[in-house]
């Protein structure tokens, strides 16, 4: 047995943080891809030219990246951890004797100038630019999906909407998340996409929406939308929105969050990726929640193939002819039946054009009753009706494109990379610990989603492109 270990401070100490952090440690791996050289210029207008020098914004961003990398999202705890952990100090460029910023300075910057300048999008985009430079993003095939993240709001601390209106809130006293609420009321992503009013509104985070999506007790949440490039599962854009689903009898929407909002977020992300990085996918892979007629129409108009399952209820199981057996005549806005007769929406000219077909919603095409009654194929066409009727959805042409795509081998191949988005959400919740948001309000949710996505892309880069010393070790 050797001598008892006694604490005995050395008079002189030779210690190098650089040597202390192992070559294959996660933070060292991702450090090679962190580029924050542009943020000082980016933030220059948000700092005063007078007064005491500020804390270096790069240091704060590096600390945030450490926090989201290891699931430490409390600023107070993050400051403690960075103070104590040598590898965290190394990543933040702090030497052993350097002071860690106080948590209050930290959160003040984060909620103030970082948010005003949309700074957190900057590290996300520089990381994505690096992924593109390294050849990890072809931009040809993209997939989109959303996942529900619980808001920092308690169901008990909520009121029906009428009571909320009567609360007479003074904006000067209201917390930040409440002050942000009026700004997002008209945004599709935060409830304006639906005419259904939420039954409850949270007092602490009114922009979050009440949901029963997990088939358990209702809670408040936000939806995290990811647009990824399917080559290597790199996140090319991220967008937050409020989540809403059925609660106590309100049956809306049928089986997902607000579909119009999800579609709106997808359009925003696709436009942004095109504008910032000139990436325009030839196909978009998504689940049925994104398969609304307008969304498909929007994609087809932009030459993006919708690899999205089509819910088709036009099929029949009694052996009679389906809509597919009728020929569509777009020029004359009519269907032609197998016996060569016309099915039309209207058969006369209205003097008031507003009484005619609007081109919106579901259109109904009918054959003439006397023609069908005398038809030899009536038993195969409409055995239980006087005349045959066929419905046609708005954006049916785009649906038809999606139906044809769904019969191809490429579509079968596309369904596999769609799972990559789900894996990223699983990683986000299980490894990065983002099951519940810590920041409140739509800006807080977006900040958290952006930082988490940045860290996920950094980890992806580190995994796909290991450092030479790591390769040597392997
Ligand atoms: S029943 Fe009417 S719609 Fe059907 S094939 Fe005969 S004529 Fe055409």
GROMACS .gro file of C-alpha atoms and ligand atoms in nm:
model
  482
    1UNK     CA    1   0.000   0.000   0.000
    2UNK     CA    2   0.146   0.333  -0.102
    3UNK     CA    3   0.150   0.653   0.100
    4UNK     CA    4  -0.185   0.821   0.185
    5UNK     CA    5  -0.281   1.087  -0.067
    6UNK     CA    6  -0.265   1.426   0.103
    7UNK     CA    7  -0.373   1.755  -0.049
    8UNK     CA    8  -0.056   1.956  -0.080
    9UNK     CA    9  -0.055   2.261  -0.305
   10UNK     CA   10   0.256   2.275  -0.521
   11UNK     CA   11   0.466   2.588  -0.498
   12UNK     CA   12   0.518   2.593  -0.873
   13UNK     CA   13   0.289   2.437  -1.126
   14UNK     CA   14   0.345   2.375  -1.494
   15UNK     CA   15   0.015   2.302  -1.656
   16UNK     CA   16  -0.116   2.341  -2.009
   17UNK     CA   17  -0.485   2.328  -2.084
   18UNK     CA   18  -0.400   2.259  -2.447
   19UNK     CA   19  -0.215   1.939  -2.348
   20UNK     CA   20  -0.479   1.841  -2.096
   21UNK     CA   21  -0.772   1.806  -2.340
   22UNK     CA   22  -0.753   1.467  -2.515
   23UNK     CA   23  -0.734   1.471  -2.897
   24UNK     CA   24  -1.054   1.272  -2.935
   25UNK     CA   25  -1.258   1.469  -2.682
   26UNK     CA   26  -1.590   1.591  -2.827
   27UNK     CA   27  -1.521   1.961  -2.773
   28UNK     CA   28  -1.182   1.936  -2.940
   29UNK     CA   29  -1.343   1.757  -3.234
   30UNK     CA   30  -1.608   2.023  -3.289
   31UNK     CA   31  -1.374   2.316  -3.215
   32UNK     CA   32  -1.217   2.276  -3.560
   33UNK     CA   33  -1.550   2.368  -3.717
   34UNK     CA   34  -1.657   2.657  -3.493
   35UNK     CA   35  -1.611   2.981  -3.684
   36UNK     CA   36  -1.712   3.287  -3.482
   37UNK     CA   37  -1.470   3.526  -3.648
   38UNK     CA   38  -1.751   3.737  -3.796
   39UNK     CA   39  -1.965   3.797  -3.490
   40UNK     CA   40  -1.780   4.103  -3.360
   41UNK     CA   41  -1.843   4.286  -3.686
   42UNK     CA   42  -2.198   4.151  -3.693
   43UNK     CA   43  -2.270   4.288  -3.345
   44UNK     CA   44  -2.076   4.614  -3.372
   45UNK     CA   45  -2.389   4.833  -3.403
   46UNK     CA   46  -2.542   4.683  -3.090
   47UNK     CA   47  -2.261   4.789  -2.854
   48UNK     CA   48  -2.206   5.136  -2.715
   49UNK     CA   49  -1.882   5.321  -2.791
   50UNK     CA   50  -1.871   5.454  -2.433
   51UNK     CA   51  -1.860   5.283  -2.094
   52UNK     CA   52  -1.677   4.978  -1.964
   53UNK     CA   53  -1.557   4.712  -2.209
   54UNK     CA   54  -1.809   4.433  -2.249
   55UNK     CA   55  -1.764   4.060  -2.209
   56UNK     CA   56  -1.643   3.910  -2.536
   57UNK     CA   57  -1.954   3.794  -2.729
   58UNK     CA   58  -1.754   3.506  -2.879
   59UNK     CA   59  -1.693   3.376  -2.526
   60UNK     CA   60  -2.068   3.385  -2.455
   61UNK     CA   61  -2.151   3.199  -2.775
   62UNK     CA   62  -1.884   2.938  -2.703
   63UNK     CA   63  -2.031   2.890  -2.355
   64UNK     CA   64  -2.377   2.848  -2.507
   65UNK     CA   65  -2.244   2.586  -2.747
   66UNK     CA   66  -2.090   2.397  -2.453
   67UNK     CA   67  -2.424   2.416  -2.272
   68UNK     CA   68  -2.629   2.280  -2.562
   69UNK     CA   69  -2.367   2.018  -2.640
   70UNK     CA   70  -2.392   1.871  -2.290
   71UNK     CA   71  -2.754   1.948  -2.203
   72UNK     CA   72  -2.670   2.232  -1.961
   73UNK     CA   73  -2.927   2.499  -2.040
   74UNK     CA   74  -2.940   2.688  -1.711
   75UNK     CA   75  -2.708   2.987  -1.739
   76UNK     CA   76  -2.623   2.974  -1.370
   77UNK     CA   77  -2.525   2.607  -1.391
   78UNK     CA   78  -2.338   2.664  -1.715
   79UNK     CA   79  -2.123   2.932  -1.551
   80UNK     CA   80  -2.043   2.696  -1.264
   81UNK     CA   81  -1.956   2.413  -1.500
   82UNK     CA   82  -1.732   2.627  -1.720
   83UNK     CA   83  -1.559   2.754  -1.407
   84UNK     CA   84  -1.484   2.399  -1.288
   85UNK     CA   85  -1.434   2.198  -1.606
   86UNK     CA   86  -1.093   2.231  -1.772
   87UNK     CA   87  -1.208   2.112  -2.114
   88UNK     CA   88  -1.493   2.363  -2.111
   89UNK     CA   89  -1.242   2.636  -2.022
   90UNK     CA   90  -1.020   2.530  -2.308
   91UNK     CA   91  -1.310   2.541  -2.556
   92UNK     CA   92  -1.414   2.887  -2.429
   93UNK     CA   93  -1.053   3.016  -2.459
   94UNK     CA   94  -1.035   3.078  -2.084
   95UNK     CA   95  -0.709   3.012  -1.903
   96UNK     CA   96  -0.700   2.864  -1.552
   97UNK     CA   97  -0.705   3.202  -1.382
   98UNK     CA   98  -0.953   3.376  -1.616
   99UNK     CA   99  -1.287   3.472  -1.466
  100UNK     CA  100  -1.603   3.320  -1.603
  101UNK     CA  101  -1.871   3.583  -1.678
  102UNK     CA  102  -2.147   3.621  -1.423
  103UNK     CA  103  -2.470   3.447  -1.518
  104UNK     CA  104  -2.664   3.775  -1.506
  105UNK     CA  105  -2.435   3.940  -1.765
  106UNK     CA  106  -2.474   3.629  -1.964
  107UNK     CA  107  -2.854   3.621  -1.971
  108UNK     CA  108  -2.880   3.999  -2.019
  109UNK     CA  109  -2.679   3.978  -2.341
  110UNK     CA  110  -2.865   3.676  -2.455
  111UNK     CA  111  -3.210   3.827  -2.408
  112UNK     CA  112  -3.103   4.170  -2.527
  113UNK     CA  113  -2.863   4.238  -2.810
  114UNK     CA  114  -2.825   3.876  -2.919
  115UNK     CA  115  -3.197   3.854  -2.978
  116UNK     CA  116  -3.231   4.201  -3.132
  117UNK     CA  117  -2.953   4.122  -3.378
  118UNK     CA  118  -3.070   3.763  -3.445
  119UNK     CA  119  -2.714   3.665  -3.364
  120UNK     CA  120  -2.789   3.299  -3.296
  121UNK     CA  121  -2.871   3.244  -3.662
  122UNK     CA  122  -2.515   3.353  -3.743
  123UNK     CA  123  -2.331   3.051  -3.590
  124UNK     CA  124  -2.597   2.820  -3.735
  125UNK     CA  125  -2.540   2.957  -4.085
  126UNK     CA  126  -2.160   2.962  -4.063
  127UNK     CA  127  -2.170   2.597  -3.953
  128UNK     CA  128  -2.403   2.513  -4.240
  129UNK     CA  129  -2.174   2.701  -4.481
  130UNK     CA  130  -1.888   2.483  -4.356
  131UNK     CA  131  -2.096   2.169  -4.416
  132UNK     CA  132  -2.159   2.288  -4.772
  133UNK     CA  133  -1.788   2.364  -4.825
  134UNK     CA  134  -1.700   2.015  -4.703
  135UNK     CA  135  -1.939   1.865  -4.960
  136UNK     CA  136  -2.190   1.730  -4.710
  137UNK     CA  137  -2.490   1.917  -4.858
  138UNK     CA  138  -2.578   1.864  -5.222
  139UNK     CA  139  -2.917   2.034  -5.176
  140UNK     CA  140  -3.083   1.793  -5.419
  141UNK     CA  141  -3.297   1.593  -5.178
  142UNK     CA  142  -3.439   1.745  -4.864
  143UNK     CA  143  -3.671   1.614  -4.594
  144UNK     CA  144  -3.884   1.803  -4.348
  145UNK     CA  145  -4.052   1.709  -4.022
  146UNK     CA  146  -4.156   1.863  -3.692
  147UNK     CA  147  -4.137   1.750  -3.333
  148UNK     CA  148  -4.322   1.872  -3.030
  149UNK     CA  149  -4.118   2.024  -2.748
  150UNK     CA  150  -4.287   2.105  -2.421
  151UNK     CA  151  -4.292   2.475  -2.331
  152UNK     CA  152  -4.191   2.604  -1.990
  153UNK     CA  153  -4.554   2.662  -1.901
  154UNK     CA  154  -4.778   2.479  -1.659
  155UNK     CA  155  -5.131   2.375  -1.749
  156UNK     CA  156  -5.252   2.481  -1.402
  157UNK     CA  157  -5.125   2.832  -1.469
  158UNK     CA  158  -5.358   2.898  -1.764
  159UNK     CA  159  -5.702   3.045  -1.833
  160UNK     CA  160  -5.972   3.026  -2.097
  161UNK     CA  161  -5.920   3.296  -2.358
  162UNK     CA  162  -6.204   3.521  -2.231
  163UNK     CA  163  -6.054   3.530  -1.881
  164UNK     CA  164  -5.715   3.607  -2.026
  165UNK     CA  165  -5.856   3.910  -2.211
  166UNK     CA  166  -6.004   4.033  -1.884
  167UNK     CA  167  -5.675   4.015  -1.697
  168UNK     CA  168  -5.585   4.372  -1.796
  169UNK     CA  169  -5.211   4.319  -1.826
  170UNK     CA  170  -4.985   4.617  -1.789
  171UNK     CA  171  -4.714   4.584  -2.057
  172UNK     CA  172  -4.465   4.761  -1.831
  173UNK     CA  173  -4.492   4.488  -1.566
  174UNK     CA  174  -4.546   4.189  -1.793
  175UNK     CA  175  -4.271   3.931  -1.833
  176UNK     CA  176  -4.081   3.920  -2.163
  177UNK     CA  177  -4.273   3.621  -2.302
  178UNK     CA  178  -4.606   3.799  -2.241
  179UNK     CA  179  -4.482   4.119  -2.406
  180UNK     CA  180  -4.380   3.920  -2.716
  181UNK     CA  181  -4.724   3.760  -2.744
  182UNK     CA  182  -4.910   4.042  -2.931
  183UNK     CA  183  -4.634   4.052  -3.195
  184UNK     CA  184  -4.694   3.692  -3.301
  185UNK     CA  185  -5.076   3.686  -3.279
  186UNK     CA  186  -5.113   3.740  -3.654
  187UNK     CA  187  -4.841   3.495  -3.756
  188UNK     CA  188  -4.952   3.168  -3.910
  189UNK     CA  189  -4.688   2.977  -3.715
  190UNK     CA  190  -4.839   3.087  -3.384
  191UNK     CA  191  -5.208   3.016  -3.429
  192UNK     CA  192  -5.331   3.255  -3.699
  193UNK     CA  193  -5.322   2.965  -3.949
  194UNK     CA  194  -5.625   2.818  -3.773
  195UNK     CA  195  -5.966   2.968  -3.709
  196UNK     CA  196  -6.006   2.742  -3.409
  197UNK     CA  197  -5.934   2.931  -3.092
  198UNK     CA  198  -5.727   2.751  -2.830
  199UNK     CA  199  -5.929   2.662  -2.526
  200UNK     CA  200  -5.662   2.764  -2.278
  201UNK     CA  201  -5.391   3.027  -2.282
  202UNK     CA  202  -5.086   3.004  -2.061
  203UNK     CA  203  -5.016   3.298  -1.827
  204UNK     CA  204  -4.642   3.254  -1.840
  205UNK     CA  205  -4.599   3.177  -2.213
  206UNK     CA  206  -4.917   3.276  -2.401
  207UNK     CA  207  -4.768   3.214  -2.747
  208UNK     CA  208  -4.733   2.841  -2.676
  209UNK     CA  209  -5.041   2.640  -2.763
  210UNK     CA  210  -5.222   2.375  -2.566
  211UNK     CA  211  -5.182   2.026  -2.708
  212UNK     CA  212  -5.286   1.670  -2.637
  213UNK     CA  213  -5.063   1.530  -2.911
  214UNK     CA  214  -4.912   1.260  -2.689
  215UNK     CA  215  -5.257   1.123  -2.607
  216UNK     CA  216  -5.198   1.202  -2.241
  217UNK     CA  217  -5.278   1.507  -2.031
  218UNK     CA  218  -5.281   1.832  -2.228
  219UNK     CA  219  -4.975   2.058  -2.201
  220UNK     CA  220  -4.831   2.368  -2.369
  221UNK     CA  221  -4.572   2.326  -2.641
  222UNK     CA  222  -4.388   2.449  -2.947
  223UNK     CA  223  -4.312   2.262  -3.263
  224UNK     CA  224  -3.950   2.238  -3.379
  225UNK     CA  225  -3.933   2.216  -3.761
  226UNK     CA  226  -3.622   2.075  -3.927
  227UNK     CA  227  -3.538   2.090  -4.295
  228UNK     CA  228  -3.250   1.851  -4.363
  229UNK     CA  229  -3.040   1.750  -4.658
  230UNK     CA  230  -3.077   1.374  -4.679
  231UNK     CA  231  -2.722   1.303  -4.806
  232UNK     CA  232  -2.568   1.319  -4.457
  233UNK     CA  233  -2.861   1.437  -4.244
  234UNK     CA  234  -2.729   1.794  -4.211
  235UNK     CA  235  -2.990   2.040  -4.081
  236UNK     CA  236  -3.021   2.314  -4.344
  237UNK     CA  237  -3.283   2.520  -4.163
  238UNK     CA  238  -3.482   2.528  -3.843
  239UNK     CA  239  -3.799   2.711  -3.751
  240UNK     CA  240  -4.014   2.715  -3.438
  241UNK     CA  241  -4.391   2.737  -3.427
  242UNK     CA  242  -4.667   2.696  -3.170
  243UNK     CA  243  -4.817   2.350  -3.141
  244UNK     CA  244  -5.189   2.288  -3.127
  245UNK     CA  245  -5.393   1.973  -3.125
  246UNK     CA  246  -5.723   1.838  -3.004
  247UNK     CA  247  -5.812   1.912  -2.651
  248UNK     CA  248  -6.128   1.815  -2.471
  249UNK     CA  249  -6.361   1.780  -2.762
  250UNK     CA  250  -6.215   2.027  -3.012
  251UNK     CA  251  -6.141   1.800  -3.304
  252UNK     CA  252  -5.877   1.998  -3.488
  253UNK     CA  253  -5.663   1.934  -3.675
  254UNK     CA  254  -5.733   1.573  -3.787
  255UNK     CA  255  -5.405   1.410  -3.691
  256UNK     CA  256  -5.123   1.652  -3.640
  257UNK     CA  257  -5.023   1.998  -3.537
  258UNK     CA  258  -5.155   2.298  -3.732
  259UNK     CA  259  -5.105   2.175  -4.087
  260UNK     CA  260  -5.117   2.520  -4.241
  261UNK     CA  261  -4.852   2.632  -3.993
  262UNK     CA  262  -4.623   2.337  -4.071
  263UNK     CA  263  -4.664   2.402  -4.442
  264UNK     CA  264  -4.594   2.773  -4.382
  265UNK     CA  265  -4.276   2.693  -4.189
  266UNK     CA  266  -4.159   2.463  -4.468
  267UNK     CA  267  -4.211   2.735  -4.729
  268UNK     CA  268  -4.021   2.983  -4.512
  269UNK     CA  269  -3.730   2.743  -4.470
  270UNK     CA  270  -3.713   2.649  -4.839
  271UNK     CA  271  -3.718   3.015  -4.942
  272UNK     CA  272  -3.448   3.103  -4.687
  273UNK     CA  273  -3.217   2.820  -4.795
  274UNK     CA  274  -3.255   2.929  -5.156
  275UNK     CA  275  -3.189   3.295  -5.071
  276UNK     CA  276  -2.889   3.240  -4.839
  277UNK     CA  277  -2.722   2.933  -4.986
  278UNK     CA  278  -2.869   2.899  -5.335
  279UNK     CA  279  -2.991   2.548  -5.261
  280UNK     CA  280  -3.314   2.443  -5.432
  281UNK     CA  281  -3.408   2.075  -5.387
  282UNK     CA  282  -3.539   1.865  -5.673
  283UNK     CA  283  -3.747   1.665  -5.423
  284UNK     CA  284  -3.897   1.722  -5.079
  285UNK     CA  285  -3.965   1.422  -4.859
  286UNK     CA  286  -4.227   1.458  -4.585
  287UNK     CA  287  -4.513   1.280  -4.410
  288UNK     CA  288  -4.885   1.326  -4.469
  289UNK     CA  289  -4.902   1.630  -4.238
  290UNK     CA  290  -4.735   1.824  -4.520
  291UNK     CA  291  -4.961   1.680  -4.789
  292UNK     CA  292  -5.219   1.956  -4.808
  293UNK     CA  293  -5.336   2.050  -5.156
  294UNK     CA  294  -5.197   2.407  -5.142
  295UNK     CA  295  -4.860   2.281  -5.015
  296UNK     CA  296  -4.833   2.023  -5.295
  297UNK     CA  297  -4.939   2.286  -5.547
  298UNK     CA  298  -4.674   2.525  -5.413
  299UNK     CA  299  -4.403   2.260  -5.446
  300UNK     CA  300  -4.504   2.150  -5.796
  301UNK     CA  301  -4.513   2.514  -5.914
  302UNK     CA  302  -4.150   2.546  -5.802
  303UNK     CA  303  -4.041   2.223  -5.971
  304UNK     CA  304  -3.992   2.042  -5.639
  305UNK     CA  305  -4.116   1.683  -5.659
  306UNK     CA  306  -4.342   1.616  -5.357
  307UNK     CA  307  -4.236   1.280  -5.215
  308UNK     CA  308  -4.529   1.294  -4.974
  309UNK     CA  309  -4.784   1.015  -4.919
  310UNK     CA  310  -5.123   1.087  -5.074
  311UNK     CA  311  -5.436   1.003  -4.879
  312UNK     CA  312  -5.668   0.900  -5.161
  313UNK     CA  313  -6.029   0.824  -5.076
  314UNK     CA  314  -6.146   0.798  -5.435
  315UNK     CA  315  -6.093   0.420  -5.445
  316UNK     CA  316  -6.392   0.181  -5.426
  317UNK     CA  317  -6.401  -0.168  -5.279
  318UNK     CA  318  -6.720  -0.294  -5.448
  319UNK     CA  319  -6.556  -0.346  -5.790
  320UNK     CA  320  -6.723  -0.046  -5.956
  321UNK     CA  321  -6.529   0.209  -6.158
  322UNK     CA  322  -6.316   0.455  -5.965
  323UNK     CA  323  -6.223   0.811  -6.056
  324UNK     CA  324  -5.908   0.678  -6.222
  325UNK     CA  325  -6.130   0.512  -6.487
  326UNK     CA  326  -6.261   0.854  -6.594
  327UNK     CA  327  -6.060   1.078  -6.822
  328UNK     CA  328  -5.991   1.434  -6.711
  329UNK     CA  329  -6.046   1.701  -6.980
  330UNK     CA  330  -5.874   2.009  -6.837
  331UNK     CA  331  -5.950   2.230  -7.135
  332UNK     CA  332  -6.326   2.196  -7.093
  333UNK     CA  333  -6.324   2.147  -6.714
  334UNK     CA  334  -6.500   1.810  -6.730
  335UNK     CA  335  -6.453   1.434  -6.687
  336UNK     CA  336  -6.528   1.188  -6.967
  337UNK     CA  337  -6.674   0.856  -6.853
  338UNK     CA  338  -6.576   0.518  -7.010
  339UNK     CA  339  -6.892   0.536  -7.221
  340UNK     CA  340  -6.782   0.872  -7.361
  341UNK     CA  341  -7.027   1.100  -7.180
  342UNK     CA  342  -6.945   1.426  -7.004
  343UNK     CA  343  -6.952   1.491  -6.630
  344UNK     CA  344  -6.965   1.864  -6.562
  345UNK     CA  345  -6.982   2.100  -6.266
  346UNK     CA  346  -7.244   2.327  -6.431
  347UNK     CA  347  -7.435   2.301  -6.752
  348UNK     CA  348  -7.554   2.656  -6.798
  349UNK     CA  349  -7.405   3.004  -6.804
  350UNK     CA  350  -7.490   3.210  -6.499
  351UNK     CA  351  -7.561   3.575  -6.562
  352UNK     CA  352  -7.393   3.637  -6.225
  353UNK     CA  353  -7.045   3.479  -6.256
  354UNK     CA  354  -7.003   3.458  -5.878
  355UNK     CA  355  -7.273   3.187  -5.872
  356UNK     CA  356  -7.060   2.962  -6.091
  357UNK     CA  357  -6.760   2.747  -5.983
  358UNK     CA  358  -6.506   2.936  -5.777
  359UNK     CA  359  -6.215   2.700  -5.834
  360UNK     CA  360  -6.171   2.675  -5.454
  361UNK     CA  361  -6.235   2.372  -5.236
  362UNK     CA  362  -6.382   2.045  -5.365
  363UNK     CA  363  -6.554   2.054  -5.704
  364UNK     CA  364  -6.835   1.808  -5.792
  365UNK     CA  365  -6.883   1.679  -6.147
  366UNK     CA  366  -7.212   1.512  -6.242
  367UNK     CA  367  -7.335   1.311  -6.539
  368UNK     CA  368  -7.688   1.366  -6.672
  369UNK     CA  369  -7.945   1.150  -6.497
  370UNK     CA  370  -8.127   1.046  -6.815
  371UNK     CA  371  -7.798   0.942  -6.979
  372UNK     CA  372  -7.691   0.725  -6.685
  373UNK     CA  373  -8.036   0.566  -6.656
  374UNK     CA  374  -8.010   0.443  -7.014
  375UNK     CA  375  -7.644   0.343  -6.990
  376UNK     CA  376  -7.554  -0.030  -7.037
  377UNK     CA  377  -7.260   0.009  -6.794
  378UNK     CA  378  -7.460   0.157  -6.508
  379UNK     CA  379  -7.406  -0.154  -6.291
  380UNK     CA  380  -7.028  -0.102  -6.317
  381UNK     CA  381  -7.048   0.274  -6.265
  382UNK     CA  382  -7.319   0.386  -6.023
  383UNK     CA  383  -7.546   0.091  -5.933
  384UNK     CA  384  -7.699   0.268  -5.629
  385UNK     CA  385  -7.734   0.623  -5.762
  386UNK     CA  386  -7.940   0.791  -6.031
  387UNK     CA  387  -7.630   0.942  -6.191
  388UNK     CA  388  -7.253   0.925  -6.143
  389UNK     CA  389  -7.080   1.198  -5.940
  390UNK     CA  390  -6.706   1.257  -5.912
  391UNK     CA  391  -6.530   1.494  -5.676
  392UNK     CA  392  -6.210   1.680  -5.759
  393UNK     CA  393  -5.996   1.848  -5.495
  394UNK     CA  394  -5.836   2.185  -5.539
  395UNK     CA  395  -5.474   2.133  -5.659
  396UNK     CA  396  -5.574   1.793  -5.798
  397UNK     CA  397  -5.303   1.822  -6.065
  398UNK     CA  398  -5.039   1.843  -5.792
  399UNK     CA  399  -5.200   1.548  -5.613
  400UNK     CA  400  -5.183   1.353  -5.938
  401UNK     CA  401  -4.811   1.433  -5.965
  402UNK     CA  402  -4.766   1.303  -5.608
  403UNK     CA  403  -4.967   0.989  -5.690
  404UNK     CA  404  -4.745   0.914  -5.991
  405UNK     CA  405  -4.432   0.972  -5.782
  406UNK     CA  406  -4.568   0.734  -5.515
  407UNK     CA  407  -4.564   0.450  -5.773
  408UNK     CA  408  -4.194   0.492  -5.855
  409UNK     CA  409  -3.890   0.316  -5.707
  410UNK     CA  410  -3.744   0.657  -5.619
  411UNK     CA  411  -4.036   0.714  -5.382
  412UNK     CA  412  -3.965   0.385  -5.201
  413UNK     CA  413  -3.601   0.492  -5.168
  414UNK     CA  414  -3.711   0.834  -5.038
  415UNK     CA  415  -3.904   0.689  -4.748
  416UNK     CA  416  -3.582   0.567  -4.583
  417UNK     CA  417  -3.394   0.898  -4.554
  418UNK     CA  418  -3.711   1.051  -4.410
  419UNK     CA  419  -3.624   0.865  -4.091
  420UNK     CA  420  -3.308   1.074  -4.062
  421UNK     CA  421  -3.514   1.370  -3.942
  422UNK     CA  422  -3.676   1.155  -3.676
  423UNK     CA  423  -3.334   1.034  -3.564
  424UNK     CA  424  -3.222   1.395  -3.527
  425UNK     CA  425  -3.523   1.470  -3.306
  426UNK     CA  426  -3.449   1.160  -3.098
  427UNK     CA  427  -3.089   1.281  -3.060
  428UNK     CA  428  -3.214   1.628  -2.971
  429UNK     CA  429  -3.432   1.498  -2.690
  430UNK     CA  430  -3.232   1.205  -2.557
  431UNK     CA  431  -2.872   1.316  -2.594
  432UNK     CA  432  -2.902   1.696  -2.586
  433UNK     CA  433  -3.184   1.676  -2.330
  434UNK     CA  434  -3.419   1.920  -2.506
  435UNK     CA  435  -3.744   1.763  -2.389
  436UNK     CA  436  -3.868   2.083  -2.234
  437UNK     CA  437  -3.779   2.438  -2.323
  438UNK     CA  438  -3.615   2.656  -2.064
  439UNK     CA  439  -3.668   2.990  -2.234
  440UNK     CA  440  -4.017   3.126  -2.274
  441UNK     CA  441  -4.186   3.301  -2.563
  442UNK     CA  442  -4.151   3.244  -2.938
  443UNK     CA  443  -3.808   3.412  -2.946
  444UNK     CA  444  -3.686   3.194  -2.660
  445UNK     CA  445  -3.808   2.880  -2.837
  446UNK     CA  446  -3.641   2.984  -3.163
  447UNK     CA  447  -3.314   3.062  -2.982
  448UNK     CA  448  -3.309   2.719  -2.823
  449UNK     CA  449  -3.395   2.541  -3.149
  450UNK     CA  450  -3.123   2.730  -3.337
  451UNK     CA  451  -2.852   2.657  -3.081
  452UNK     CA  452  -2.945   2.290  -3.059
  453UNK     CA  453  -2.944   2.259  -3.441
  454UNK     CA  454  -2.603   2.431  -3.457
  455UNK     CA  455  -2.461   2.183  -3.207
  456UNK     CA  456  -2.612   1.890  -3.396
  457UNK     CA  457  -2.448   2.007  -3.719
  458UNK     CA  458  -2.114   2.059  -3.543
  459UNK     CA  459  -2.130   1.709  -3.400
  460UNK     CA  460  -2.216   1.575  -3.745
  461UNK     CA  461  -1.911   1.749  -3.895
  462UNK     CA  462  -1.688   1.613  -3.619
  463UNK     CA  463  -1.819   1.262  -3.674
  464UNK     CA  464  -1.793   1.257  -4.053
  465UNK     CA  465  -1.459   1.444  -4.069
  466UNK     CA  466  -1.247   1.325  -3.776
  467UNK     CA  467  -0.922   1.508  -3.699
  468UNK     CA  468  -0.599   1.351  -3.838
  469UNK     CA  469  -0.482   1.265  -3.484
  470UNK     CA  470  -0.807   1.081  -3.421
  471UNK     CA  471  -0.765   0.883  -3.742
  472UNK     CA  472  -0.413   0.793  -3.635
  473UNK     CA  473  -0.547   0.667  -3.304
  474UNK     CA  474  -0.810   0.453  -3.473
  475LIG     S1  475  -7.348   0.537  -6.585
  475LIG    FE1  476  -7.335   0.745  -6.661
  475LIG     S2  477  -7.134   0.813  -6.608
  475LIG    FE2  478  -7.137   0.596  -6.581
  475LIG     S3  479  -7.056   0.516  -6.773
  475LIG    FE3  480  -7.276   0.522  -6.795
  475LIG     S4  481  -7.321   0.720  -6.881
  475LIG    FE4  482  -7.114   0.730  -6.808
   0.00000   0.00000   0.00000
